[in-house]
Structure formats: C-alpha cells, structure tokens
Coordinates of C-alpha atoms and ligand atoms in Angstrom, one line a residue:
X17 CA -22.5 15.6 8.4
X18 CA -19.2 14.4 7.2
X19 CA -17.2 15.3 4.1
X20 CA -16.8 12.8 1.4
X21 CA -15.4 11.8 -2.1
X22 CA -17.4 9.8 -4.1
X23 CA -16.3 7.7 -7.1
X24 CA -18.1 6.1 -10.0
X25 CA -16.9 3.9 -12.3
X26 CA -18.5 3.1 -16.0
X27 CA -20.8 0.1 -15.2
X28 CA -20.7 -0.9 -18.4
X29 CA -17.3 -2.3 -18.2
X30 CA -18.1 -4.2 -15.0
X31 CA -21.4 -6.0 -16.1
X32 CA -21.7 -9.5 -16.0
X33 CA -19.8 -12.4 -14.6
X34 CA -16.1 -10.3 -14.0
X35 CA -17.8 -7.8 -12.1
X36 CA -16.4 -8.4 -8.7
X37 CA -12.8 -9.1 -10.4
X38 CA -13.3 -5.4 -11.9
X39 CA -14.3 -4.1 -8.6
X40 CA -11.9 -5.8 -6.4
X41 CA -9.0 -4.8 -8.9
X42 CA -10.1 -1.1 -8.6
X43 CA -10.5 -1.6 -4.7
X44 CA -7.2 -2.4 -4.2
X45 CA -6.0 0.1 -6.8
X46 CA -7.6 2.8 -4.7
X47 CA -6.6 1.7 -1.6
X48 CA -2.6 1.9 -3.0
X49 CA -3.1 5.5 -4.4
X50 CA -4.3 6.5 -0.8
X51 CA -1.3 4.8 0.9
X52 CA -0.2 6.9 3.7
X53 CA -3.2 8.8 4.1
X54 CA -5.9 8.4 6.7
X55 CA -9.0 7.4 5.3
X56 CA -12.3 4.5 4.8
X57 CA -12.8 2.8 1.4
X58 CA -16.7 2.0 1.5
X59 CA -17.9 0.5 -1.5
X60 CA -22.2 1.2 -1.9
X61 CA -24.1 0.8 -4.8
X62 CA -22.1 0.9 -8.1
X63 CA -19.7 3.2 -6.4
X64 CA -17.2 4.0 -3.6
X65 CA -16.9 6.8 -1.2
X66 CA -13.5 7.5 0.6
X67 CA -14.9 8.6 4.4
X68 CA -13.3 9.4 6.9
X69 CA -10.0 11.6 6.3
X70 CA -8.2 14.4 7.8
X71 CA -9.9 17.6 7.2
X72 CA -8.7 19.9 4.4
X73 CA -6.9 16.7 2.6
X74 CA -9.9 16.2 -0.2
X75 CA -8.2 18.0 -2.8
X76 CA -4.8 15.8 -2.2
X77 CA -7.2 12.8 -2.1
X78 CA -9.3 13.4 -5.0
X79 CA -6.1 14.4 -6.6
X80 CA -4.9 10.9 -6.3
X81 CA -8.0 8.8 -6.7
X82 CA -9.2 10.8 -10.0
X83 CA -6.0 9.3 -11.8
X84 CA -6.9 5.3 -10.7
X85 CA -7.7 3.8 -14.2
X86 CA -11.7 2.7 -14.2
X87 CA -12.7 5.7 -12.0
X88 CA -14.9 7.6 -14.4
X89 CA -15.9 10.8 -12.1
X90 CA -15.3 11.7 -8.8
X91 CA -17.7 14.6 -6.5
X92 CA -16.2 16.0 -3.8
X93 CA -19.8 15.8 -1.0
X94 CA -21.4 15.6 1.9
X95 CA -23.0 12.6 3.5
X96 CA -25.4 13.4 5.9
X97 CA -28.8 12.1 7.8
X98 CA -32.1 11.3 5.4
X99 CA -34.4 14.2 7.3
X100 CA -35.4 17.5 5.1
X101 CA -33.7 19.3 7.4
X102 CA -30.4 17.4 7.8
X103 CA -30.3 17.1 3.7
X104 CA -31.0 21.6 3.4
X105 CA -27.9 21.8 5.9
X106 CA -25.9 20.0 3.6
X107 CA -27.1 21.4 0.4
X108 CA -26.9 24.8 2.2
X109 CA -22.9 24.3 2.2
X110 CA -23.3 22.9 -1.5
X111 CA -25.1 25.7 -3.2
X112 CA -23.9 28.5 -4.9
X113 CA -23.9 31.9 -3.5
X114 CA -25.5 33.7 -6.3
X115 CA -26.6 32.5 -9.8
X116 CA -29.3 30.0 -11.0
X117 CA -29.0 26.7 -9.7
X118 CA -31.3 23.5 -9.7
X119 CA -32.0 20.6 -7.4
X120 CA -31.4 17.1 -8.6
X121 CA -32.4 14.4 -6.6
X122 CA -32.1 10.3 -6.9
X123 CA -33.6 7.9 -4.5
X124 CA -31.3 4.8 -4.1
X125 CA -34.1 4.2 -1.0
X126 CA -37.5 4.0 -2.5
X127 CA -39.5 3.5 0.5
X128 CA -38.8 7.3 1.5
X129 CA -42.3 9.4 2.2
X130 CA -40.9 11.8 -0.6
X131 CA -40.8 11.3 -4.8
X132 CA -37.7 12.7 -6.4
X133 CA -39.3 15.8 -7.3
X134 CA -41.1 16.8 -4.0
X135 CA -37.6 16.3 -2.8
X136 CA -36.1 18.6 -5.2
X137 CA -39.0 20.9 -4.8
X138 CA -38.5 21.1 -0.7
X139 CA -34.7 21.9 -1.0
X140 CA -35.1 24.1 -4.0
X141 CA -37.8 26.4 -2.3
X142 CA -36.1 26.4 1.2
X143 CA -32.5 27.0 -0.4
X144 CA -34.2 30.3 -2.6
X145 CA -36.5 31.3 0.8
X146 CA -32.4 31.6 2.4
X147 CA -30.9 33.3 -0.6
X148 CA -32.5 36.4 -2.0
X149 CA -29.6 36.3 -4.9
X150 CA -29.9 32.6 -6.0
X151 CA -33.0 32.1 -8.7
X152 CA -34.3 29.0 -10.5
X153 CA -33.4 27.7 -13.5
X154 CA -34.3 24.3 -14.5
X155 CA -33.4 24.3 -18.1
X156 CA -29.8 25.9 -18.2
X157 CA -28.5 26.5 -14.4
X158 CA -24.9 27.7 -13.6
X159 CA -25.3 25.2 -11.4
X160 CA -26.8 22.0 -9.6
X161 CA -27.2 20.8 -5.8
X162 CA -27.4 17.4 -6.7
X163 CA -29.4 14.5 -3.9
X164 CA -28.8 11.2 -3.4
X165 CA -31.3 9.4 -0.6
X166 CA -29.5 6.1 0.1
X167 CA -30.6 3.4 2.1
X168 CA -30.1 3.3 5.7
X169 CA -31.1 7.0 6.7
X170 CA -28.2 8.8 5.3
X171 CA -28.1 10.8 1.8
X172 CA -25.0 12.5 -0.2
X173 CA -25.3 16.3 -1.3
X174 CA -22.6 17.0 -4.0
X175 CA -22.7 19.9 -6.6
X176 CA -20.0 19.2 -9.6
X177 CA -18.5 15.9 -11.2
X178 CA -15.1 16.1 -11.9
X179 CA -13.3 13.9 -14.7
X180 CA -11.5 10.5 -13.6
X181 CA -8.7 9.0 -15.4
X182 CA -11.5 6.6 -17.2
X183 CA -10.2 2.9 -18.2
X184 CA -10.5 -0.3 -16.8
X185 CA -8.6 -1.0 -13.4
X186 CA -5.0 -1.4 -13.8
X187 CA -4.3 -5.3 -13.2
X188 CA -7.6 -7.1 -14.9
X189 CA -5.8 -7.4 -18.5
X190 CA -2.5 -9.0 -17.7
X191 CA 1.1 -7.3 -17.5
X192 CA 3.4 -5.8 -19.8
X193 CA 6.6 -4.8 -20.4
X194 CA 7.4 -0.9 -21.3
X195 CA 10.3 -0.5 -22.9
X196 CA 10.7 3.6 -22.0
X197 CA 13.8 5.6 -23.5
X198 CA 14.1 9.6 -21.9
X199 CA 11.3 10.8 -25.1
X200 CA 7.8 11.4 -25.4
X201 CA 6.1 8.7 -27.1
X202 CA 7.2 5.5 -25.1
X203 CA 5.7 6.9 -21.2
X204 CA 2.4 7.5 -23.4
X205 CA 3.0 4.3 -24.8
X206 CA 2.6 2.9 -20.8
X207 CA -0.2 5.6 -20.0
X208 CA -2.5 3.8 -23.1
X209 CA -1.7 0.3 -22.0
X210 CA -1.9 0.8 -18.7
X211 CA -5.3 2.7 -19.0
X212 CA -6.9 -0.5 -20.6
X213 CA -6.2 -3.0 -17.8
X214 CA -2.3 -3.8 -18.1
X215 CA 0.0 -4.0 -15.2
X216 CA 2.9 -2.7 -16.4
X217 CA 6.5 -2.5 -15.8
X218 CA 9.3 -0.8 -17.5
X219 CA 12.6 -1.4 -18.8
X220 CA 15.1 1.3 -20.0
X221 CA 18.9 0.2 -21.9
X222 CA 21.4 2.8 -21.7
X223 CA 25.1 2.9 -23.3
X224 CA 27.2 3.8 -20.0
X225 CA 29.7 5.4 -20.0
X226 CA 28.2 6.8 -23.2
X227 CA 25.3 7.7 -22.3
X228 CA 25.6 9.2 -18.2
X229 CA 23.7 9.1 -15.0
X230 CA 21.5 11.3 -16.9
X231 CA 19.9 10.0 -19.1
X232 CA 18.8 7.1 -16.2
X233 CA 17.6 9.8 -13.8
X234 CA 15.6 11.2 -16.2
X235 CA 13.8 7.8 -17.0
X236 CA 13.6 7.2 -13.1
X237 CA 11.9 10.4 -13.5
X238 CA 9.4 9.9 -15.9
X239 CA 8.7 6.2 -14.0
X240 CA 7.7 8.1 -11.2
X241 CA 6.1 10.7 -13.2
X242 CA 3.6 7.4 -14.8
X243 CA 3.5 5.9 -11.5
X244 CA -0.1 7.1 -10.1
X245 CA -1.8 6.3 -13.3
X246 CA 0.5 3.1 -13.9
X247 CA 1.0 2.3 -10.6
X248 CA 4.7 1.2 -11.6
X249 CA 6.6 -0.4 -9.1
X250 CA 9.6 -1.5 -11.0
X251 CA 12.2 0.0 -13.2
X252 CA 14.8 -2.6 -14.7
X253 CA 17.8 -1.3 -16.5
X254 CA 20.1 -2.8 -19.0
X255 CA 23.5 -1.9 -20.3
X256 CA 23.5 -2.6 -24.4
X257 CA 27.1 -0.8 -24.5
X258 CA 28.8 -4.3 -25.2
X259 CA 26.4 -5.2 -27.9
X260 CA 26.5 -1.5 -29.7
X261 CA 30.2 -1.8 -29.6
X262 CA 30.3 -5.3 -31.1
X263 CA 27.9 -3.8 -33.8
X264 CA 29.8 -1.0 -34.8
X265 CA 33.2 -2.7 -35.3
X266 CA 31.4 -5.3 -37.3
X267 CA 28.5 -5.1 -39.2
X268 CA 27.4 -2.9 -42.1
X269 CA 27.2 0.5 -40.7
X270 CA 23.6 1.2 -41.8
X271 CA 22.5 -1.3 -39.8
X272 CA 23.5 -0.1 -36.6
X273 CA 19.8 0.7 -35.1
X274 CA 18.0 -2.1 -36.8
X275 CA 20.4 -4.2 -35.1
X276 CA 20.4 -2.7 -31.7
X277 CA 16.5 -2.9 -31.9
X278 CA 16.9 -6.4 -32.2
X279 CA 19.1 -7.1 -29.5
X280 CA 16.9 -4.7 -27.2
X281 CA 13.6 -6.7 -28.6
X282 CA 15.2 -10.0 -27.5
X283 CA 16.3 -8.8 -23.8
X284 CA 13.2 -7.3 -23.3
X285 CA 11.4 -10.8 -24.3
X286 CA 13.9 -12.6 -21.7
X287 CA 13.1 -10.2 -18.9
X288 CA 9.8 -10.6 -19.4
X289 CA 9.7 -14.5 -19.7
X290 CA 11.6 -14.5 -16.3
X291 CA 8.9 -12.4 -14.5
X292 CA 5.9 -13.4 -15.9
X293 CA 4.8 -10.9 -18.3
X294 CA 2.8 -11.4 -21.3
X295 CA 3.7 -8.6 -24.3
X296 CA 5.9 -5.6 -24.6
X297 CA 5.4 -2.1 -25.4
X298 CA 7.1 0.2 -27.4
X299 CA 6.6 3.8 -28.1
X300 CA 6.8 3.7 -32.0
X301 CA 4.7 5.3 -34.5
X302 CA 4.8 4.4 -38.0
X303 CA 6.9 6.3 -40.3
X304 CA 8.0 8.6 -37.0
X305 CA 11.9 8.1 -38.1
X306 CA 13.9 5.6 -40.2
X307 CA 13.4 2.6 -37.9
X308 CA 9.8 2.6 -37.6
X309 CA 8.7 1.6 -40.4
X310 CA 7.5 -1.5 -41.9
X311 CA 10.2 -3.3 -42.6
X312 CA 12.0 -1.7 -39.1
X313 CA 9.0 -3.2 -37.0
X314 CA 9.2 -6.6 -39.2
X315 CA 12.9 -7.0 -38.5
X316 CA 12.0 -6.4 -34.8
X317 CA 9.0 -8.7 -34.2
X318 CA 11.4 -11.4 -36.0
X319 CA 13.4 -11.9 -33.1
X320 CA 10.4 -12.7 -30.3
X321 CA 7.3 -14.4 -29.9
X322 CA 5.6 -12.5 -27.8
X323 CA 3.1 -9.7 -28.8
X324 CA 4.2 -6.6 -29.4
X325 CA 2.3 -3.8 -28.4
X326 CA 2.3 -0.2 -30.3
X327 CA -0.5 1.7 -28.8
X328 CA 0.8 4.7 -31.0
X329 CA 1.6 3.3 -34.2
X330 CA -1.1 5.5 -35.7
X331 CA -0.4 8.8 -33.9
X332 CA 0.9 12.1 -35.2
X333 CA 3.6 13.4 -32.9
X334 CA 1.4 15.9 -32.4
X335 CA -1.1 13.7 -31.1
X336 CA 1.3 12.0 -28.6
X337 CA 2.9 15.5 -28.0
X338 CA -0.5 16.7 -26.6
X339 CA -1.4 13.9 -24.6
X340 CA 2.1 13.5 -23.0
X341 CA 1.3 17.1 -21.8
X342 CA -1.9 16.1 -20.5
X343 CA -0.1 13.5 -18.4
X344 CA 2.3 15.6 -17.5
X345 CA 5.4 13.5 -18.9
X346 CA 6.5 15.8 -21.4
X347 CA 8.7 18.4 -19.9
X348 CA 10.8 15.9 -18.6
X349 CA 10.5 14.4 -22.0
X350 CA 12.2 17.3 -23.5
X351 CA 14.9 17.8 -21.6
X352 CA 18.4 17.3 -23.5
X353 CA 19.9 13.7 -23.0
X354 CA 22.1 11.1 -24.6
X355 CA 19.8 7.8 -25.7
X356 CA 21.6 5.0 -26.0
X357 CA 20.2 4.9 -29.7
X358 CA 22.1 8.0 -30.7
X359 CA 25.5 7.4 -30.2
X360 CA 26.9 5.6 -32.9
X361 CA 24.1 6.5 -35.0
X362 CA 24.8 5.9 -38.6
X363 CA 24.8 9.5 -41.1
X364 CA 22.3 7.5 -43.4
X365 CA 20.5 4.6 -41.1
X366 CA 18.6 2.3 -43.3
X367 CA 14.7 2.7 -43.5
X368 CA 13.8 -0.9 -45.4
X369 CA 16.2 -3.4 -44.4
X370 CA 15.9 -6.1 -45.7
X371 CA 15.7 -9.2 -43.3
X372 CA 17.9 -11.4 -45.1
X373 CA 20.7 -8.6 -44.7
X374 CA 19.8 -8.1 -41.7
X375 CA 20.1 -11.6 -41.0
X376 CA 23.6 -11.9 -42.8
X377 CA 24.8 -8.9 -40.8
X378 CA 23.9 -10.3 -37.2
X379 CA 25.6 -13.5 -38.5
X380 CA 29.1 -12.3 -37.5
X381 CA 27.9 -11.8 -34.1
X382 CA 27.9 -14.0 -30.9
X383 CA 24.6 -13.2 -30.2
X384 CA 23.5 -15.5 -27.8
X385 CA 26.6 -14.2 -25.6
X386 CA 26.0 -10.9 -25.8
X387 CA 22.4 -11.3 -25.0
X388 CA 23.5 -12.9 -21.9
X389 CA 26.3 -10.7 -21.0
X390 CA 23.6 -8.0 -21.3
X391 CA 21.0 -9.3 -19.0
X392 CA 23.9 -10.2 -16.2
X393 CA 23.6 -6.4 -16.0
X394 CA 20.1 -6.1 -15.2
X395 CA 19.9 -3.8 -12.2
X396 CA 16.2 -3.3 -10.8
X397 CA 15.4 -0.2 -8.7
X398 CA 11.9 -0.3 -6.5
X399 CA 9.8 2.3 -5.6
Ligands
LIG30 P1 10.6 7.7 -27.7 O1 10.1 9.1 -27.7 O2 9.8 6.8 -26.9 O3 12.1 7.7 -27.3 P2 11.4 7.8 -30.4 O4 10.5 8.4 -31.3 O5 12.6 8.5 -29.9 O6 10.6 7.2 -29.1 P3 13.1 5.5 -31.0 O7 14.2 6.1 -30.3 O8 13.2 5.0 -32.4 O9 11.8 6.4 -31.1 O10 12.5 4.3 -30.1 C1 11.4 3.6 -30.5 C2 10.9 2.9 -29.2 O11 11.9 1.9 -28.9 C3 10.7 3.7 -28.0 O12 9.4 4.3 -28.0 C4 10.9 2.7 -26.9 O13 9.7 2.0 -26.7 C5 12.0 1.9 -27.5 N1 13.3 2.4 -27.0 C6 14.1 3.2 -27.7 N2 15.2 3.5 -27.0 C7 15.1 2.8 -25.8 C8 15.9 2.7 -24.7 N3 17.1 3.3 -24.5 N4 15.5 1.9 -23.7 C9 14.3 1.3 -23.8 N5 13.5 1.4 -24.8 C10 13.9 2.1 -25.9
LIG31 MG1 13.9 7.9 -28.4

C-alpha cells in the first residue's frame, strides 16, 4: 500500500482530436510545479497520480499540483492490491472514526468477480463489523470511502476531493504579454488569462529615480506571487522616465496619462513582437478611473495591432478585490508605492480625449526615439 495523489482533469476540455496536446501540456505543467521534489508522474485513465514521494510531503505536493491550470480536483489516497482484504486495509486508514459514512466503488476493471455494489457492500459491512461508532448512511453521509478497482490488480481508496485551480493547461492557447503595475487588478488580469491556456509573461515600466527600488520589488513580488498558477518565468522591465519627462515639458497637461498609455501600449507591442507573443494584457476595467474609459482604451488600442486583452473590463473592484485575495496577490497589492503613472499626474486628467488631440499633442514629440531609447533599457530578470 503506497500513498498517492490523484488528479483529474475536466474531460470535456480534452475530447477530441487536441486531447494528447491538452494532456501533454498539463504533463509537463505538473512535472515543473513538482521540480525539486521526489516523485512519479503516472498518467492512467483520464487522470494522473503522483507516486512515489517522500513521506509526509503530500500536503506540499498537493499544494502545488492543485494550483496547475486544467487540474479540476485532486484526492489525497491510497493505491493498493485488488483483494477484499488488501482494499479494507486501505479503506480502514481512509474511513472516519466516528460518523456516518458510505462506500463508493467504480470498476475501471470489469472482469473483477465483484459488481460495484457487492464491493461496496463487502467494505461497508467489514468497515461497521471494526467500528462500533461508525453507522451507515447512504443518502446524506458525513462522509464517503470512495473505491476505485483499476486494471492490473491494484485499486485506489480516497475519501475527499479537493478543488484544483480548474482551466485549461497553461501553454495550449498561445502567449501573452501582462503588462503588471504594483495594484490589484493587473496580476488578476494574468491569473484570468493564464487560467484559459495563455503562457504568459510580464512587463512592468517604472519612472526611476522617481519611482524607487520599491515599487520594482514589489512587482518581482507579486511575479513570484502568480508564478505557480502562471508559471511565469520572466519579468521584463522598462524605464518610461525619459518619455514622461518629454511629456510633461511639452504637451497639454491633461494629457499626460493618455499619452504615457500610449507610449507603454507601443513598447509593450515591440517587446512582444521580439519574443514571439501574440496579445497583451492589461488590468483595466471600464470606468475604474479617468483613463479607462472608452475613449482612454480607444486612444490606446490606436497605437498597436495586436489584440488587446482586458479580462476585467467588466469587473467591479470589488469583484477583482475578492479574487486577488483568493490568489493571494492582494496584500502585496496594497502596500504603499510610487507607480510610474502617478507622478506627474495631472490635478484634472482627461477622461474622453479626443484622438485627434491626442494625436496633435504626440505631434511635438520624437516618438519613434523615445520608443527606442525606452526599450534600450529593457532589463529582464529570470526566475
Ligand atoms: P492596477 O491595479 O493593475 O495597477 P489600476 O486600476 O491602478 O490598475 P491604471 O494604473 O490606470 O489602473 O493601469 C491600468 C493598466 O495599465 C494596469 O492594469 C496595467 O495593466 C497597466 N499599467 C499601469 N501601470 C503600469 C506599469 N507601471 N507597468 C506596466 N503596466 C502598467
Ligand atoms: Mg495602477
């Protein structure tokens, strides 16, 4: 008898002609979350079971594996021998000690002498014969002792599901390119993308020396903080001091962010040309403040050709608060900083520019320089 962890993943995702793609992309997916820790990947029908690992280490390991996008449950088990008596050991260790309890059993191996149910019945009565405080209850149990008979004489005894991360497996729907700042809506904007398939990889533009080393730890951070769910290798930063500078002394003040967003919208396109990448993200949600709205995000997508992508356009902050807290990003989120985007804010930034102002404004710029000026200070940090 051996301890186990066994994942499932929604089939319905995975049906069809892509099915190995799906399954080798979550494969390899799992195998990197469990880097550095002793273990077996086995796949077996329409699931995988991690054998083989130190003992004590299943919480750490389901810990990691339950956050693998396309894992839809996980059971921490036993795999043991096909006989009665080898499967009653196990479920032994699996029941409760007191309570109501049932016996669920599913028989991937249908040649064995025993139905499901006689199964079930033989556990159930020899698991009540051992425990004078467990009782029946088929209808409404505290809890089950669940059986699976597999092929090849062995069987897996398990007793809760716990929730995966759900998804499809990061990788099978192309990359993209986060653009994160220190606040709560962009690493949730990476969490959403990243949960549907995208590979994704993040770029942060800071103001130094007006913004510090602060701010940029913070978004290290958070990168790490996304990094088992996102699987995030790469963190490029970008200095847009130059190019907020140039603004300021030149264009209509009001402008100032629509402008910046520009310049950041057209970097962010370059970087991702260069490496292959096929949309970027941004954290914005319409109406949130005066940039993001309409005419903000028009002005924006103006400069680029790529897809955008604004997983929380349609969010409340409430909404994005709550489910940066469920992903954990949000205290960090909170903490005071200097974004690049508030120094030299504007008292009264405009909230429908106007593209041919806009347009005007950015006229008594260089900014094809600046553009490049900016991306000769790409630095990229590895994890
Ligand atoms: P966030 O909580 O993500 O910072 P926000 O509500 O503060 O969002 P803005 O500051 O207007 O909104 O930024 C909108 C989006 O623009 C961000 O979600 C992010 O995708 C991008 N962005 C803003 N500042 C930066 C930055 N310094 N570096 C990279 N991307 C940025
Ligand atoms: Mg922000």
């Amino acid at each position: 008898m051996e301890k186990v962890i066994i994942l499932r993943y929604a089939e319905i995702h995975l049906k069809g002609k892509n099915r190995g793609y799906f399954e080798r992309m979550l494969s390899m997916n799992l195998e990197k979350s469990l880097k550095g820790l002793r273990h077996e990947l086995h796949r077996t029908s329409g699931r995988w079971l991690v054998e083989k690992f130190e003992e004590g280490r299943e919480g750490e390991i389901a810990g990691r594996v339950s956050k693998v996008f396309g894992v839809h449950s996980y059971s921490v088990g036993l795999l043991t021998g096909s006989e009665l008596d080898e499967i009653y050991a196990a479920a032994k260790l699996v029941a409760p000690q007191s309570g109501s309890f049932k016996v669920e059993t599913h028989r991937g191996y249908k040649k064995y002498p025993l139905t499901s149910p006689e199964i079930s019945a033989a556990i159930g009565g020899r698991l009540l014969a051992g425990n004078p405080n467990l009782k029946v209850d088929v209808h409404a149990p505290d809890s089950v002792v669940y059986i699976d008979v597999r092929e090849h004489g062995s069987a897996l005894v398990f007793g809760e599901f716990g929730a995966g991360a759900g998804g499809m497996p990061v990788g099978s729907a192309g990359k993209g390119l986060l653009m994160i700042s220190g606040g709560i809506d962009s690493p949730v904007a990476g969490y959403m993308m990243a949960k549907r398939g995208l590979t994704v990889e993040l770029l942060h533009f800071h103001s130094y020396p007006y913004t510090n080393d602060g701010a940029k730890e913070k978004v290290v951070t958070l990168s790490k903080l996304l990094s088992p769910y996102t699987q995030v290798t790469r963190l490029t930063t970008v200095s847009v001091t130059r190019i907020q500078e140039e603004i300021h002394a030149k264009c209509a003040n009001e402008l100032n962010v629509t402008l910046l967003r520009r310049f950041m919208f057209r970097i962010a396109e370059r970087l991702a040309r260069e490496r292959g990448y096929q949309c970027l993200i941004t954290g914005e949600s319409l109406g949130q403040v005066a940039s993001q709205t309409m005419e903000g995000m028009t002005s924006s997508n103006a400069v680029v050709t790529l897809p955008v992508l604004r997983p929380l356009v349609g969010f409340d902050k409430d909404e994005i608060i709550e489910r940066a807290k469920a992903i954990g990003t949000y205290e960090t989120s909170i903490l005071p900083y200097e974004d690049c985007c508030t120094v030299f804010l504007p008292e009264f930034p405009a909230t429908k520019p106007k593209l041919s102002f806009v347009e005007e404004e950015e006229g008594k710029l260089d900014v094809e320089k600046l553009v490049c000026e900016a991306m000769q200070t790409a630095e990229t940090i590895a994890f």
